[in-house]
Coordinates of C-alpha atoms and ligand atoms in Angstrom, one line a residue:
X1 CA -0.2 0.0 0.1
X2 CA 1.5 3.6 -1.1
X3 CA 1.7 5.7 1.9
X4 CA 1.1 9.4 1.7
X5 CA 3.0 12.1 3.3
X6 CA 1.2 13.1 6.8
X7 CA 2.2 17.0 6.0
X8 CA 1.3 17.6 2.3
X9 CA -1.5 14.8 2.1
X10 CA -0.1 14.7 -1.4
X11 CA 2.9 13.0 -2.3
X12 CA 4.2 9.3 -1.4
X13 CA 5.8 9.1 2.1
X14 CA 9.6 8.9 1.3
X15 CA 11.1 8.8 4.9
X16 CA 10.0 8.2 8.5
X17 CA 11.1 11.3 10.8
X18 CA 13.2 10.0 13.7
X19 CA 12.4 12.5 16.0
X20 CA 8.4 12.2 16.0
X21 CA 8.0 8.8 13.8
X22 CA 6.0 11.0 11.0
X23 CA 5.8 9.7 7.9
X24 CA 6.8 12.5 5.3
X25 CA 7.9 13.3 1.6
X26 CA 11.6 14.3 1.1
X27 CA 9.9 18.1 0.5
X28 CA 7.9 18.4 3.5
X29 CA 11.0 17.2 5.2
X30 CA 12.8 19.6 4.0
X31 CA 10.8 22.6 4.7
X32 CA 10.0 20.9 8.5
X33 CA 13.8 20.0 9.3
X34 CA 14.7 23.8 7.9
X35 CA 12.2 25.5 9.5
X36 CA 12.3 23.8 12.9
X37 CA 16.3 25.0 13.3
X38 CA 15.2 28.5 12.2
X39 CA 12.4 28.7 14.9
X40 CA 15.7 27.8 17.4
X41 CA 17.5 30.4 15.9
X42 CA 14.4 32.9 16.1
X43 CA 13.2 31.7 19.4
X44 CA 16.7 31.7 21.0
X45 CA 17.8 35.3 19.6
X46 CA 20.9 33.2 18.5
X47 CA 22.2 36.2 16.2
X48 CA 21.8 39.9 15.7
X49 CA 21.4 41.5 12.0
X50 CA 25.2 42.4 11.2
X51 CA 26.6 39.9 13.3
X52 CA 29.8 38.4 11.7
X53 CA 29.6 34.9 12.3
X54 CA 32.0 32.0 11.9
X55 CA 30.9 28.5 11.2
X56 CA 33.1 26.0 12.8
X57 CA 33.6 23.7 9.6
X58 CA 34.9 20.1 10.2
X59 CA 34.0 19.1 7.0
X60 CA 32.0 16.5 9.0
X61 CA 28.1 15.6 8.4
X62 CA 27.0 18.4 11.0
X63 CA 29.3 21.4 10.4
X64 CA 28.7 20.9 6.4
X65 CA 24.7 20.5 7.4
X66 CA 25.0 23.2 9.5
X67 CA 26.6 25.9 6.8
X68 CA 24.2 24.9 4.4
X69 CA 21.4 25.3 6.0
X70 CA 22.7 28.4 7.9
X71 CA 23.7 29.8 4.2
X72 CA 20.3 29.2 2.9
X73 CA 18.3 30.3 6.2
X74 CA 20.2 33.7 6.0
X75 CA 19.0 34.5 2.4
X76 CA 15.3 32.8 2.9
X77 CA 14.9 35.0 6.1
X78 CA 16.7 37.5 5.4
X79 CA 18.9 37.6 8.8
X80 CA 21.7 39.7 7.5
X81 CA 24.7 37.6 8.7
X82 CA 28.0 37.7 7.4
X83 CA 29.1 34.0 7.4
X84 CA 32.3 32.6 7.1
X85 CA 33.7 28.9 7.5
X86 CA 36.1 28.2 10.4
X87 CA 38.3 25.3 10.0
X88 CA 41.1 23.8 12.2
X89 CA 44.1 22.1 10.7
X90 CA 45.4 19.9 13.7
X91 CA 48.1 18.4 11.4
X92 CA 46.9 14.5 11.3
X93 CA 48.0 13.0 8.5
X94 CA 45.4 11.3 6.2
X95 CA 42.5 12.6 8.1
X96 CA 42.4 16.3 8.4
X97 CA 44.0 16.7 5.1
X98 CA 41.4 15.0 3.7
X99 CA 38.7 16.5 5.1
X100 CA 39.9 20.0 5.1
X101 CA 39.9 19.4 1.2
X102 CA 36.1 18.7 1.9
X103 CA 35.8 22.1 3.7
X104 CA 37.7 23.8 0.5
X105 CA 35.0 22.6 -1.8
X106 CA 32.4 24.2 0.6
X107 CA 33.6 27.5 0.3
X108 CA 32.6 27.4 -3.3
X109 CA 29.6 25.3 -2.9
X110 CA 27.9 27.9 -0.3
X111 CA 30.1 30.8 -1.5
X112 CA 31.1 31.7 2.1
X113 CA 35.0 32.3 2.8
X114 CA 37.1 30.0 4.8
X115 CA 39.4 31.0 7.3
X116 CA 41.9 28.0 8.4
X117 CA 44.2 28.1 11.3
X118 CA 46.7 25.4 12.1
X119 CA 48.1 23.6 15.5
X120 CA 51.6 24.1 13.9
X121 CA 51.0 28.2 13.7
X122 CA 49.8 28.3 16.8
X123 CA 51.6 25.9 19.2
X124 CA 54.2 24.6 16.9
X125 CA 53.1 21.2 17.3
X126 CA 51.2 19.0 14.9
X127 CA 49.1 16.4 16.6
X128 CA 51.0 13.8 14.8
X129 CA 53.9 15.1 16.6
X130 CA 51.7 15.1 19.6
X131 CA 51.1 11.5 19.8
X132 CA 54.5 10.8 19.4
X133 CA 55.4 12.4 21.9
X134 CA 52.3 11.4 24.3
X135 CA 51.4 8.2 22.9
X136 CA 47.5 7.6 22.3
X137 CA 46.4 7.7 25.9
X138 CA 45.7 11.8 26.2
X139 CA 45.8 12.7 22.6
X140 CA 42.3 14.4 23.0
X141 CA 43.1 16.1 26.0
X142 CA 45.7 18.3 24.2
X143 CA 43.7 17.9 21.0
X144 CA 40.1 19.3 22.8
X145 CA 42.1 22.2 24.3
X146 CA 43.9 23.6 21.9
X147 CA 41.1 23.2 19.6
X148 CA 38.9 25.2 21.7
X149 CA 41.5 28.0 22.0
X150 CA 42.7 27.8 18.3
X151 CA 39.0 28.1 17.0
X152 CA 38.8 31.5 19.5
X153 CA 41.8 32.7 18.0
X154 CA 40.5 32.0 14.2
X155 CA 37.0 34.2 15.0
X156 CA 39.0 36.6 17.0
X157 CA 41.5 37.2 13.7
X158 CA 38.2 37.1 11.1
X159 CA 36.4 39.7 13.8
X160 CA 33.5 37.3 14.3
X161 CA 31.3 38.2 16.6
X162 CA 30.3 34.9 17.2
X163 CA 30.7 31.2 16.2
X164 CA 28.0 28.5 15.4
X165 CA 28.7 25.0 15.7
X166 CA 27.0 21.8 14.7
X167 CA 26.1 20.4 17.9
X168 CA 23.1 18.6 17.9
X169 CA 20.9 16.9 20.2
X170 CA 22.4 14.1 20.5
X171 CA 25.5 15.5 21.5
X172 CA 24.2 17.5 24.0
X173 CA 22.0 14.5 25.5
X174 CA 25.4 12.7 25.8
X175 CA 27.2 15.5 27.3
X176 CA 24.4 15.8 29.9
X177 CA 24.6 12.0 30.6
X178 CA 28.3 11.9 31.1
X179 CA 28.4 15.2 33.5
X180 CA 25.8 13.5 35.3
X181 CA 27.9 10.4 35.6
X182 CA 31.2 12.2 36.4
X183 CA 29.2 14.6 38.8
X184 CA 30.1 17.5 37.0
X185 CA 27.3 20.0 38.1
X186 CA 29.1 23.1 37.2
X187 CA 29.6 21.7 33.6
X188 CA 26.3 20.4 33.6
X189 CA 24.9 23.8 34.0
X190 CA 27.0 25.0 30.9
X191 CA 26.0 22.1 28.5
X192 CA 22.5 22.7 28.0
X193 CA 22.8 26.3 27.3
X194 CA 22.2 26.8 23.6
X195 CA 24.7 30.0 24.0
X196 CA 27.8 29.5 25.6
X197 CA 30.7 31.8 26.2
X198 CA 29.1 35.2 26.8
X199 CA 31.0 35.8 30.2
X200 CA 34.2 36.9 28.2
X201 CA 35.0 34.6 25.5
X202 CA 33.2 34.5 22.3
X203 CA 29.9 33.4 22.0
X204 CA 29.1 30.1 20.6
X205 CA 25.8 29.0 19.5
X206 CA 24.2 25.5 18.4
X207 CA 22.0 26.1 16.4
X208 CA 21.3 22.0 15.9
X209 CA 20.5 21.6 19.6
X210 CA 17.1 20.2 19.1
X211 CA 17.9 18.7 16.1
X212 CA 18.6 14.9 15.9
X213 CA 21.7 13.3 14.7
X214 CA 19.8 10.8 12.4
X215 CA 17.9 13.8 10.5
X216 CA 21.0 15.4 9.9
X217 CA 22.4 12.4 7.9
X218 CA 19.3 12.1 6.1
X219 CA 19.2 15.3 4.6
X220 CA 22.8 15.4 4.3
X221 CA 22.0 12.5 1.9
X222 CA 19.3 13.2 0.5
X223 CA 20.5 16.8 -0.8
X224 CA 23.7 15.0 -1.5
X225 CA 25.9 17.4 0.2
X226 CA 29.4 17.0 -0.2
X227 CA 30.6 15.5 3.6
X228 CA 33.8 13.9 4.9
X229 CA 33.2 10.5 7.1
X230 CA 36.2 8.9 7.8
X231 CA 37.5 8.7 11.5
X232 CA 40.2 10.3 12.9
X233 CA 43.4 8.4 13.0
X234 CA 43.9 8.7 16.7
X235 CA 39.8 8.1 17.8
X236 CA 40.0 6.4 21.2
X237 CA 37.2 3.7 22.2
X238 CA 35.9 6.6 24.5
X239 CA 33.8 6.8 27.5
X240 CA 31.3 8.9 25.4
X241 CA 30.8 6.2 22.8
X242 CA 29.1 4.2 25.9
X243 CA 26.7 7.2 26.5
X244 CA 26.1 7.3 22.6
X245 CA 25.0 4.0 22.4
X246 CA 23.0 4.2 25.4
X247 CA 21.2 6.5 24.0
X248 CA 20.7 5.3 20.5
X249 CA 19.1 2.3 22.3
X250 CA 16.7 5.1 24.6
X251 CA 15.9 6.0 21.4
X252 CA 15.1 3.2 19.6
X253 CA 12.3 2.3 22.1
X254 CA 11.1 6.4 22.5
X255 CA 12.1 8.7 20.1
X256 CA 11.5 11.4 22.1
X257 CA 14.0 10.3 24.8
X258 CA 16.8 12.9 23.7
X259 CA 14.5 15.8 23.6
X260 CA 13.8 14.8 27.0
X261 CA 16.9 14.4 28.5
X262 CA 17.8 17.8 27.1
X263 CA 14.9 19.3 28.9
X264 CA 16.0 17.7 32.2
X265 CA 19.4 18.9 31.8
X266 CA 17.9 22.5 31.5
X267 CA 16.1 21.8 34.6
X268 CA 19.3 21.1 36.4
X269 CA 20.6 24.2 34.8
X270 CA 18.2 26.3 36.7
X271 CA 18.2 24.3 40.1
X272 CA 22.0 24.5 40.2
X273 CA 23.6 26.9 42.1
X274 CA 27.0 25.3 40.9
X275 CA 29.5 28.3 40.3
X276 CA 31.9 28.0 37.4
X277 CA 35.7 29.6 38.4
X278 CA 36.1 33.2 37.4
X279 CA 37.3 33.9 34.1
X280 CA 40.6 36.2 33.8
X281 CA 43.5 36.1 31.6
X282 CA 46.5 33.8 31.0
X283 CA 49.8 35.4 32.4
X284 CA 51.5 33.7 29.5
X285 CA 49.2 34.3 26.6
X286 CA 46.4 36.6 27.2
X287 CA 43.9 34.1 26.3
X288 CA 41.1 33.6 28.8
X289 CA 41.9 31.7 31.5
X290 CA 40.5 31.2 35.5
X291 CA 44.0 30.5 36.6
X292 CA 47.4 31.6 36.2
X293 CA 48.2 29.9 32.9
X294 CA 45.6 28.7 30.8
X295 CA 45.1 24.8 29.8
X296 CA 46.8 25.2 26.4
X297 CA 49.8 26.7 27.8
X298 CA 49.8 24.4 30.6
X299 CA 50.1 21.8 28.2
X300 CA 52.2 23.2 25.8
X301 CA 54.9 24.1 29.0
X302 CA 55.1 20.3 29.1
X303 CA 55.2 19.7 25.9
X304 CA 58.1 21.7 25.4
X305 CA 59.9 20.8 28.4
X306 CA 59.7 16.9 27.1
X307 CA 57.3 16.5 30.3
X308 CA 54.3 16.0 28.4
X309 CA 52.3 14.7 31.9
X310 CA 52.6 17.5 33.7
X311 CA 49.4 19.9 32.6
X312 CA 47.5 16.3 33.0
X313 CA 48.9 15.0 36.1
X314 CA 46.2 14.6 38.6
X315 CA 46.1 16.9 41.9
X316 CA 44.7 15.1 45.0
X317 CA 41.1 16.6 45.5
X318 CA 41.5 19.0 43.2
X319 CA 40.5 17.0 40.0
X320 CA 43.4 17.9 37.2
X321 CA 46.2 19.8 37.2
X322 CA 44.8 23.5 36.1
X323 CA 41.6 22.1 35.3
X324 CA 42.8 20.1 32.5
X325 CA 40.6 17.3 32.4
X326 CA 42.1 13.7 31.3
X327 CA 39.0 13.8 28.7
X328 CA 38.5 11.3 26.6
X329 CA 37.4 13.9 24.2
X330 CA 38.5 16.9 23.2
X331 CA 36.7 20.2 21.9
X332 CA 34.6 20.0 19.2
X333 CA 35.3 20.5 15.5
X334 CA 35.9 17.4 14.1
X335 CA 33.5 15.2 12.0
X336 CA 31.2 13.3 14.5
X337 CA 31.0 10.8 12.0
X338 CA 34.7 9.3 13.1
X339 CA 32.8 8.3 15.7
X340 CA 35.6 10.2 17.6
X341 CA 34.9 12.7 21.1
X342 CA 35.4 15.3 19.7
X343 CA 32.8 17.7 21.2
X344 CA 33.7 16.2 24.4
X345 CA 33.9 17.4 27.9
X346 CA 35.8 20.2 27.5
X347 CA 32.9 22.1 27.2
X348 CA 31.1 23.3 24.2
Ligands
SF4_1 FE1 41.8 15.5 17.8 FE2 39.3 14.3 17.4 FE3 41.5 13.3 16.6 FE4 40.9 13.3 19.7 S1 39.7 11.6 17.7 S2 43.0 13.4 18.3 S3 40.2 15.0 19.6 S4 40.0 15.3 15.9

């Protein structure tokens, strides 16, 4: 029996929406997907007219769909945004060099400029060199701390006033669960925010906060978007991976589970009295930091002195040195297709 789209009632249904199991045709799916993101942007006042916005672009599906949809909505709804793509080259041969080629094609496809910032230029280390030095145990900690700062530096260089990242609803739900499991209430408070960093760093926003990962994949697939889906060479079997699998299991039974976890996290945020440390400036490089030296300078100092574990040494009762977590994940730019922990627990 031919099933018709539940929205237009005319065309043949082509897919079942993971978020609500609604059977829809491709055109209605595109419209619903794009307009839900538009609504998230409007309801949460993510942008102001005239904003120069860095779109964090890894070449993976999330950031590619983000670049595509933001470009489209910017024109359709006349947001008046000045968009550009911002990519980080961590220096991972066979992974980031290939994904950067995708971003370069996206630059042409979407007609927005691209800025690439490399770890080598900023820190004089590539991830390949760091892994040679430290092995595969804490590589994502270094990578995540460096990436976060590299994105801020790249955005500042390009005079952006905001950064948009491709974190989706699944990512937010995973981070909420991980922060609950770790008992990290301060991070729990922050990870549910749709805009972070307003307290000093460049504000980062998540237009996909309520967008299901599966729908992003479907959208990229049906629209035949050009994205990169190879796993990072150094991707560990992360703790985050277990949270991801758990959420997928919940979603299979109850599609609403992802949004329910986010809603629960938001309520924790309201009830939480946990405070984040006060922000100042790193005495060494001037980057925002709650300690004397920022996380990146602590890690770099250890690397440059041939003592790479210095920056990730656990201090009894105080977590890890300078607050640098022994994260099995880093910041957020690498493709999430890679199943890497790239947007892990160093806050979004
Ligand atoms: Fe960096 Fe992600 Fe690769 Fe880890 S998995 S080294 S955070 S790109």
